[in-house]
Amino acid sequence: MKRNFVLVLCFAVIILFSLVNAAEIQIDVKEHTLANGLKILMIQKAEVPRVVCHIYYKVGSINERSGITGIAHLHEHMMFKGTQVMGVTDFEKHAAVNDRIDELMANIYREKFWKAGGGDKEKIAQWQKEYDELVQSEKQYIIKDDLWTLYMKNGGTGLNASTSNEVTGYYVTLPSNKVELQMWLESDRMANAYFREFYSEKDVVMEERRLSENRPGFFFDEQVSAAFYAASPYHWGVIGWMDDLRKINKADLIAFNKNYYVPNNAVAIYVGDLDPQNIIQMAETYFGRIPKGPDIEPIRTYEPPQYSEKRMYGEGPSQTSLQMMFHAPYDGQPDAAPLSVLASVLGSGGGGGFGGRRGGGGGGTGRLYKLLVEEKQLAVSVSASSRAQWYVGAFQFRATPRFDKNVQPEDLEKEIWAEIEKIKMEGVTPEEIQKAKNKFEARFIRSLSSTAGLARTLGRAELHRGWRTVITELDDLKKVTNDDIKRVASTYFVKDNSLTAIYKRQGGGRRGGRR
Amino acid sequence: MKKTLVILLALGAIFVSIGYTQAQKPSDLKYPNLKYDPPDPKDFRTEFANGLRGYIKEDHSLPLFDISAQINFGGLYVPTDKTGLAEVMSGTMIKGGTKTREGSEIEERIDFIGGSLSFRTSERTATLSLFVLSKDMDEGLELFFDVLMNPEFREASLNLEKARLISQLRQANDQPNSILSREYERLIYGDHALTQQPTQKTYESISSADLKAAHVQYFFPENIILVASGDFDKSELKGKIDKLVSGWKNKTLDVPSFSKQFPSPEPGVYFIQKQINQGYISLGHLGIEENNPDYFAVQVMNFILGGGSFTSRITMKVRSDEGLSYNQGSRFRYRWGFPGTFSGYVQTKSSTVGYAISLILDEFNRIRKEPVSDDEMDTAINYYLESFSNSFESPQRTMSAFADLEMTGKPMDYYKTYRDKIKTVTKATVQEVANKYIHPDKAVIMIVGDFDPCNEGGDKWEGPLGKLGKMHTINLKNPLTGEELK
């Protein structure tokens, strides 16, 4: 059994102590970068003797291409399927079986997916039979969910992983005396991932996709998103297309792992009852032994200008609704802040709660709610949101018409456009702007109270433009003026930059219609 | 620049040489001792004027203030012909304004200071929650207690809320999982206050006077427990609250009584037709009450069976071995004052519905017949012991958990003795409670899915579904009228 570690003897220890002020609030983040490029962030917070341990990789569905959509998420699943050390009783013996399994499945995929008409059924059945037998015989070597069980046995909570367009994260919260376990396991799977039970896990992921498909309106939303993002890799969802999930093979997975699961493409963040020196020493010991990988090129294809209006109509087993989407600045562009403030003004308050970093919501004191739900009574709900992702941005309106008053989505569309035109001319009131700013600030301070939330926000931000952007973003929001609002409304709320999607409940758009 | 780097490099080497040596495998890791004692409810319990109780914790780490009121009131207490009153109250308690303030005025102020004020009701508890920056505490408290004590449920907001809820009713049969959980409970509890569903008619019948009457009946100091945490001085906060509630009168609590007799539905398969590409499945029967002395053994047993995510048997078998599903397991649900439900659950593509059910039934039988392994026990027990401190991570949630103990009449030393009780669970008691509380022969198997492909089955388990037990069909109801759909 050969381990892939190269012991790195020389490394730099650079400890940065950073205090950043926002609204007289200090976030005391300690930073450390290993020689192999892995960034360590630490925040001390000692309500209970536990430490939130998250590791984020700068990889997500935008790093996929046609043919392997969904692989970032599938790979996240596979990271729980063992390493050269974990999840196996006898690595060499299992590897022999595993190699033959891969060989058989490669044959089957070639026959089934490359040949017209699905290939030679008899050959496939023969390979499948041998595969089924080998899957039974490999069981004797496999220790099921070894890493997960070990975390659970040691009091791991918040145990999970997630994949988004841009980032993949692996989470556990442990008693403060057991952080070393996370260092051991995460450094092991960063360096030594070994993918067992790949083909049954693909089935699991396809079931996960089916769960989404059975959510009313899913297919329409998926198509809306694909139409809105025409060229950039935001075109497909994180779950991927079903065809790709079927056809992704082991070689794809290994190549993906090799490219992106390297220390210089990750950040490890620890929040809780911790001693930074202690964390740094452990990180040097465990993560420090992993060699640096090659630099990674960011995505190439941004969203091109749209040039013409897009409209979509759909009908199905879900409630009638209107969506209006506009291409907007991406994260870090100056116009992102005024659009966030505007989303908050239009859609803020009430039941919307404190959802993430995006502005907006659908609550009781937003302009659109007051106008369309309360005054005119045309809508059951209406929301506005502005979302700046790493390489694309979207400003979105959503509304549900009053069925009992026979209001159609098109009626709401007209109302929203009228309000938009008004804002282009007059902007919004100083009170509305101040309210939005107060909300952003309060929400920011509140976000600091959750250890896991802090880890999530700072970890993700660190991978893009640095964790300090969490603070500078708030400063940018505070500087927004009414002129900015008028300018961004005129710039982005134009038909040629929009997609309008109208969905109607099957056979039920009109009053009295049957469900 | 270069020199500095060299020095840093040397420093780095020293750090590590006195630090950690790499363990070869995780079992070699040695952890320092860690002792943790949970907070004691006594240290936080506070009595306010007029018998109002509270659990209050100062927390000066951030300039925040959180307060909520837990009220012994919920949808269960509402008469049948007013089913949905609690939902309507949820949406109008704040928006409907108070004697002296319009709802919009309250919302506007809270929003302007970046706070949040929300009200929700559940089966037997209602909760009003406020969050503001601590500099805005006084204004927040005034609005909070005004809403709590003097809601007016004005007509305009009431009508809007009813229209919203009726519009929401139209979606009641859209989501397979909400159909499943609603119909599973309806089958297990039968026609009981626990399973009443609102209709357009019951929503429309609810008046402002009904809401006020319910408020008068249940919202009084002795029937409420406060929960607060944040950047304040406890005695100052107590002074402020005492003043705000000084004129608030108590009443005699009059909660309706409910039968605890439930029908035993005929075992077998209950199918609900919906054209989707998976079957959504629950199988099981009535469970236990939370104050059952076997509670801890049942927790450990269910962790091994299907509650302990990837370490549990059902997940390993159904998901990891067979790749049949993304989401699967078993659970005991608890509800205050009544036995909860026990169920195995899974969602899987139509052709493997029968197979997945058969595997879950096998696991129900296995945990009854065979003792669990030492490893399984070790993992389960250690999970509960080692993760225990996680429950107290947020001061506000800790205070809320203490209030919940008092509200539902659980022993106040629940957390203090929790780990000792978990430690007393043995392999023998696990098997004993599995036999006592899991009855595959009495289980109902409910499936929401597309009948023909589900019934047909696949290679590993050929249909028909009737092999699993007597077949029943459940017709969904029109959620607006409550009448059966054809």
Short mmCIF file of C-alpha atoms in Angstrom, two decimals, chain B residues 108-395:
data_model
loop_
_atom_site.label_atom_id
_atom_site.label_comp_id
_atom_site.label_asym_id
_atom_site.label_seq_id
_atom_site.Cartn_x
_atom_site.Cartn_y
_atom_site.Cartn_z
CA GLU B 108 -42.40 49.35 9.20
CA ARG B 109 -40.67 50.25 12.48
CA ILE B 110 -39.23 46.77 13.03
CA ASP B 111 -38.03 46.66 9.46
CA PHE B 112 -36.52 50.13 9.63
CA ILE B 113 -34.34 49.22 12.60
CA GLY B 114 -33.24 46.05 10.83
CA GLY B 115 -35.05 43.77 13.23
CA SER B 116 -37.51 40.99 12.79
CA LEU B 117 -40.76 40.18 14.55
CA SER B 118 -42.52 36.97 13.73
CA PHE B 119 -45.33 34.83 15.05
CA ARG B 120 -46.03 31.20 14.34
CA THR B 121 -48.26 28.52 15.72
CA SER B 122 -47.81 24.77 15.79
CA GLU B 123 -49.81 21.89 17.25
CA ARG B 124 -49.73 23.02 20.88
CA THR B 125 -47.33 25.94 21.01
CA ALA B 126 -47.39 29.44 19.63
CA THR B 127 -44.26 31.57 19.53
CA LEU B 128 -43.78 35.30 19.14
CA SER B 129 -40.15 36.15 18.41
CA LEU B 130 -38.31 39.44 18.24
CA PHE B 131 -34.78 40.13 17.18
CA VAL B 132 -33.22 43.61 17.23
CA LEU B 133 -29.83 45.18 17.75
CA SER B 134 -29.39 45.76 21.48
CA LYS B 135 -29.43 49.54 20.99
CA ASP B 136 -33.04 49.18 19.87
CA MET B 137 -34.09 46.90 22.73
CA ASP B 138 -36.51 49.32 24.42
CA GLU B 139 -38.46 50.07 21.27
CA GLY B 140 -38.45 46.40 20.33
CA LEU B 141 -39.76 45.36 23.74
CA GLU B 142 -42.59 47.84 23.57
CA LEU B 143 -43.74 46.60 20.18
CA PHE B 144 -43.25 42.96 21.22
CA PHE B 145 -45.45 43.20 24.30
CA ASP B 146 -48.01 45.35 22.52
CA VAL B 147 -48.46 42.60 19.91
CA LEU B 148 -48.40 39.85 22.53
CA MET B 149 -50.99 41.50 24.79
CA ASN B 150 -53.18 43.64 22.54
CA PRO B 151 -53.59 42.20 19.06
CA GLU B 152 -56.57 43.58 17.16
CA PHE B 153 -56.79 41.27 14.10
CA ARG B 154 -58.12 44.05 11.86
CA GLU B 155 -60.46 43.08 9.07
CA ALA B 156 -58.30 44.16 6.11
CA SER B 157 -55.34 42.02 7.07
CA LEU B 158 -57.63 39.16 8.08
CA ASN B 159 -59.22 39.08 4.62
CA LEU B 160 -55.86 39.19 2.88
CA GLU B 161 -54.53 36.38 5.01
CA LYS B 162 -57.57 34.22 4.39
CA ALA B 163 -57.20 34.73 0.64
CA ARG B 164 -53.53 33.74 0.90
CA LEU B 165 -54.28 30.61 2.92
CA ILE B 166 -57.06 29.54 0.56
CA SER B 167 -54.72 30.02 -2.37
CA GLN B 168 -52.21 27.85 -0.50
CA LEU B 169 -54.87 25.17 0.03
CA ARG B 170 -55.04 24.73 -3.73
CA GLN B 171 -51.47 23.43 -3.58
CA ALA B 172 -52.12 20.87 -0.85
CA ASN B 173 -51.99 17.95 -3.29
CA ASP B 174 -49.04 19.21 -5.37
CA GLN B 175 -46.11 17.88 -3.34
CA PRO B 176 -45.88 14.11 -2.91
CA ASN B 177 -44.13 14.40 0.46
CA SER B 178 -46.77 16.66 1.97
CA ILE B 179 -49.52 14.32 0.73
CA LEU B 180 -47.69 11.39 2.30
CA SER B 181 -47.12 12.91 5.72
CA ARG B 182 -50.68 14.22 5.93
CA GLU B 183 -52.35 10.97 4.84
CA TYR B 184 -50.04 8.76 6.92
CA GLU B 185 -51.05 10.62 10.06
CA ARG B 186 -54.69 10.60 9.03
CA LEU B 187 -54.53 6.81 8.71
CA ILE B 188 -52.75 6.26 12.01
CA TYR B 189 -54.67 8.72 14.19
CA GLY B 190 -57.97 8.38 12.36
CA ASP B 191 -60.58 11.09 12.63
CA HIS B 192 -59.08 13.05 15.51
CA ALA B 193 -58.35 16.66 16.38
CA LEU B 194 -54.69 15.89 15.58
CA THR B 195 -55.52 15.30 11.92
CA GLN B 196 -58.14 17.98 11.21
CA GLN B 197 -57.48 19.87 7.98
CA PRO B 198 -58.76 23.36 7.20
CA THR B 199 -60.98 23.90 4.15
CA GLN B 200 -62.09 26.99 2.31
CA LYS B 201 -65.24 26.97 4.43
CA THR B 202 -63.49 26.78 7.81
CA TYR B 203 -61.04 29.50 6.78
CA GLU B 204 -63.86 31.73 5.60
CA SER B 205 -65.78 31.25 8.85
CA ILE B 206 -62.97 32.68 10.98
CA SER B 207 -63.70 36.18 12.22
CA SER B 208 -61.78 38.79 14.04
CA ALA B 209 -63.94 38.04 17.09
CA ASP B 210 -62.92 34.34 16.97
CA LEU B 211 -59.26 35.30 16.94
CA LYS B 212 -59.69 37.72 19.81
CA ALA B 213 -61.58 35.11 21.81
CA ALA B 214 -58.76 32.58 21.32
CA HIS B 215 -56.28 35.26 22.31
CA VAL B 216 -58.17 36.10 25.48
CA GLN B 217 -58.52 32.43 26.36
CA TYR B 218 -54.85 31.46 26.04
CA PHE B 219 -52.61 34.52 26.04
CA PHE B 220 -52.18 35.35 29.72
CA PRO B 221 -49.02 35.58 31.85
CA GLU B 222 -49.23 32.23 33.61
CA ASN B 223 -49.70 30.42 30.30
CA ILE B 224 -46.57 31.90 28.72
CA ILE B 225 -42.85 31.39 29.16
CA LEU B 226 -40.40 34.03 27.93
CA VAL B 227 -37.01 33.25 26.49
CA ALA B 228 -34.37 35.95 26.06
CA SER B 229 -30.67 36.29 25.43
CA GLY B 230 -28.31 39.00 24.36
CA ASP B 231 -26.41 42.09 25.33
CA PHE B 232 -28.37 43.39 28.32
CA ASP B 233 -28.31 43.54 32.09
CA LYS B 234 -30.65 40.88 33.39
CA SER B 235 -32.09 42.86 36.28
CA GLU B 236 -32.67 45.89 34.08
CA LEU B 237 -34.44 43.75 31.53
CA LYS B 238 -36.59 42.22 34.26
CA GLY B 239 -37.56 45.72 35.46
CA LYS B 240 -38.59 46.74 31.95
CA ILE B 241 -40.63 43.62 31.33
CA ASP B 242 -42.34 43.78 34.73
CA LYS B 243 -43.45 47.30 33.92
CA LEU B 244 -44.76 46.35 30.48
CA VAL B 245 -46.83 43.42 31.78
CA SER B 246 -47.97 45.00 35.04
CA GLY B 247 -51.60 45.37 33.99
CA TRP B 248 -51.91 41.96 32.36
CA LYS B 249 -54.54 39.77 34.00
CA ASN B 250 -54.48 36.01 34.43
CA LYS B 251 -57.29 33.58 33.67
CA THR B 252 -58.01 29.99 34.49
CA LEU B 253 -56.50 27.79 31.84
CA ASP B 254 -59.16 25.81 30.05
CA VAL B 255 -57.64 23.42 27.51
CA PRO B 256 -60.03 21.00 25.81
CA SER B 257 -59.49 17.35 26.57
CA PHE B 258 -58.68 14.87 23.85
CA SER B 259 -59.08 11.16 23.44
CA LYS B 260 -55.90 9.12 23.41
CA GLN B 261 -57.64 6.17 21.81
CA PHE B 262 -56.68 5.71 18.20
CA PRO B 263 -58.00 3.20 15.70
CA SER B 264 -55.77 0.34 14.64
CA PRO B 265 -55.78 0.63 10.86
CA GLU B 266 -55.83 -2.65 8.98
CA PRO B 267 -52.24 -3.64 8.10
CA GLY B 268 -51.36 -3.71 4.41
CA VAL B 269 -50.57 -1.44 1.50
CA TYR B 270 -52.29 1.93 1.11
CA PHE B 271 -51.75 3.39 -2.33
CA ILE B 272 -52.26 7.02 -3.38
CA GLN B 273 -52.09 7.60 -7.11
CA LYS B 274 -49.90 10.44 -8.41
CA GLN B 275 -48.16 10.56 -11.73
CA ILE B 276 -44.53 10.89 -10.67
CA ASN B 277 -41.42 8.84 -11.37
CA GLN B 278 -40.76 7.67 -7.81
CA GLY B 279 -42.76 6.13 -4.99
CA TYR B 280 -42.80 8.14 -1.75
CA ILE B 281 -43.14 5.63 1.06
CA SER B 282 -43.83 5.55 4.82
CA LEU B 283 -44.37 2.32 6.69
CA GLY B 284 -45.09 1.85 10.35
CA HIS B 285 -47.62 2.52 13.06
CA LEU B 286 -48.27 4.46 16.25
CA GLY B 287 -45.12 5.23 18.26
CA ILE B 288 -44.53 6.30 21.85
CA GLU B 289 -44.80 9.35 24.07
CA GLU B 290 -41.69 11.31 24.88
CA ASN B 291 -42.05 10.71 28.63
CA ASN B 292 -41.98 6.96 28.10
CA PRO B 293 -39.27 5.49 30.38
CA ASP B 294 -37.98 3.52 27.38
CA TYR B 295 -37.33 6.75 25.45
CA PHE B 296 -33.54 6.57 25.67
CA ALA B 297 -33.34 2.91 24.65
CA VAL B 298 -35.67 3.66 21.75
CA GLN B 299 -33.40 6.53 20.64
CA VAL B 300 -30.36 4.26 20.61
CA MET B 301 -32.27 1.44 18.91
CA ASN B 302 -33.61 3.72 16.20
CA PHE B 303 -30.18 5.27 15.66
CA ILE B 304 -28.93 1.80 14.74
CA LEU B 305 -32.01 0.89 12.73
CA GLY B 306 -32.43 3.96 10.58
CA GLY B 307 -32.02 7.20 12.56
CA GLY B 308 -28.23 7.49 12.54
CA SER B 309 -27.95 8.60 8.91
CA PHE B 310 -25.11 6.77 7.12
CA THR B 311 -24.19 4.66 10.11
CA SER B 312 -27.67 3.17 10.28
CA ARG B 313 -28.71 -0.17 8.84
CA ILE B 314 -31.47 1.05 6.56
CA THR B 315 -29.24 3.66 4.93
CA MET B 316 -26.37 1.21 4.48
CA LYS B 317 -28.62 -1.37 2.93
CA VAL B 318 -31.05 0.65 0.83
CA ARG B 319 -28.82 3.53 -0.23
CA SER B 320 -25.24 2.46 0.01
CA ASP B 321 -25.49 -1.23 -0.97
CA GLU B 322 -28.31 -1.03 -3.46
CA GLY B 323 -28.29 2.58 -4.68
CA LEU B 324 -32.08 2.64 -4.44
CA SER B 325 -32.58 6.04 -2.90
CA TYR B 326 -31.14 9.33 -1.75
CA ASN B 327 -33.24 9.69 1.37
CA GLN B 328 -34.25 6.80 3.62
CA GLY B 329 -34.30 5.71 7.25
CA SER B 330 -36.59 5.29 10.21
CA ARG B 331 -37.90 7.70 12.79
CA PHE B 332 -39.91 8.04 15.93
CA ARG B 333 -41.82 11.32 15.86
CA TYR B 334 -42.86 12.80 19.19
CA ARG B 335 -45.72 15.10 20.05
CA TRP B 336 -46.53 16.71 23.37
CA GLY B 337 -49.18 14.75 25.23
CA PHE B 338 -49.77 12.05 22.64
CA PRO B 339 -47.94 9.05 21.30
CA GLY B 340 -46.09 9.97 18.13
CA THR B 341 -45.59 7.86 15.05
CA PHE B 342 -42.99 5.30 14.08
CA SER B 343 -42.08 4.97 10.43
CA GLY B 344 -39.54 3.66 7.99
CA TYR B 345 -39.30 5.91 4.96
CA VAL B 346 -37.79 5.97 1.50
CA GLN B 347 -38.31 7.56 -1.90
CA THR B 348 -37.25 5.41 -4.82
CA LYS B 349 -37.92 5.04 -8.54
CA SER B 350 -41.20 3.28 -9.33
CA SER B 351 -39.64 -0.05 -10.37
CA THR B 352 -37.80 -0.49 -7.04
CA VAL B 353 -40.63 0.55 -4.69
CA GLY B 354 -41.48 -3.02 -3.69
CA TYR B 355 -37.82 -3.97 -3.32
CA ALA B 356 -36.99 -1.00 -1.07
CA ILE B 357 -40.01 -1.72 1.13
CA SER B 358 -39.01 -5.37 1.45
CA LEU B 359 -35.49 -4.38 2.53
CA ILE B 360 -36.82 -2.00 5.18
CA LEU B 361 -39.19 -4.68 6.51
CA ASP B 362 -36.22 -7.07 6.70
CA GLU B 363 -34.40 -4.55 8.87
CA PHE B 364 -37.47 -4.11 11.12
CA ASN B 365 -37.45 -7.89 11.63
CA ARG B 366 -33.70 -8.22 12.05
CA ILE B 367 -33.41 -5.68 14.89
CA ARG B 368 -36.18 -7.56 16.68
CA LYS B 369 -34.66 -11.01 16.21
CA GLU B 370 -30.93 -10.47 16.61
CA PRO B 371 -28.96 -8.49 19.16
CA VAL B 372 -27.15 -5.50 17.64
CA SER B 373 -23.35 -5.66 17.42
CA ASP B 374 -20.91 -4.19 19.93
CA ASP B 375 -19.65 -1.79 17.29
CA GLU B 376 -23.12 -0.51 16.54
CA MET B 377 -23.79 0.05 20.23
CA ASP B 378 -20.47 1.77 20.68
CA THR B 379 -21.09 4.18 17.81
CA ALA B 380 -24.65 4.99 18.87
CA ILE B 381 -23.90 5.55 22.56
CA ASN B 382 -20.79 7.59 21.84
CA TYR B 383 -22.64 9.72 19.34
CA TYR B 384 -25.17 10.76 21.96
CA LEU B 385 -22.52 11.35 24.63
CA GLU B 386 -19.99 13.19 22.50
CA SER B 387 -22.41 15.35 20.54
CA PHE B 388 -24.34 16.35 23.67
CA SER B 389 -22.75 19.80 24.11
CA ASN B 390 -23.93 20.77 20.65
CA SER B 391 -27.44 21.33 22.01
CA PHE B 392 -26.18 24.33 23.98
CA GLU B 393 -24.31 26.09 21.21
CA SER B 394 -26.75 28.97 20.93
CA PRO B 395 -27.78 30.75 24.15
#
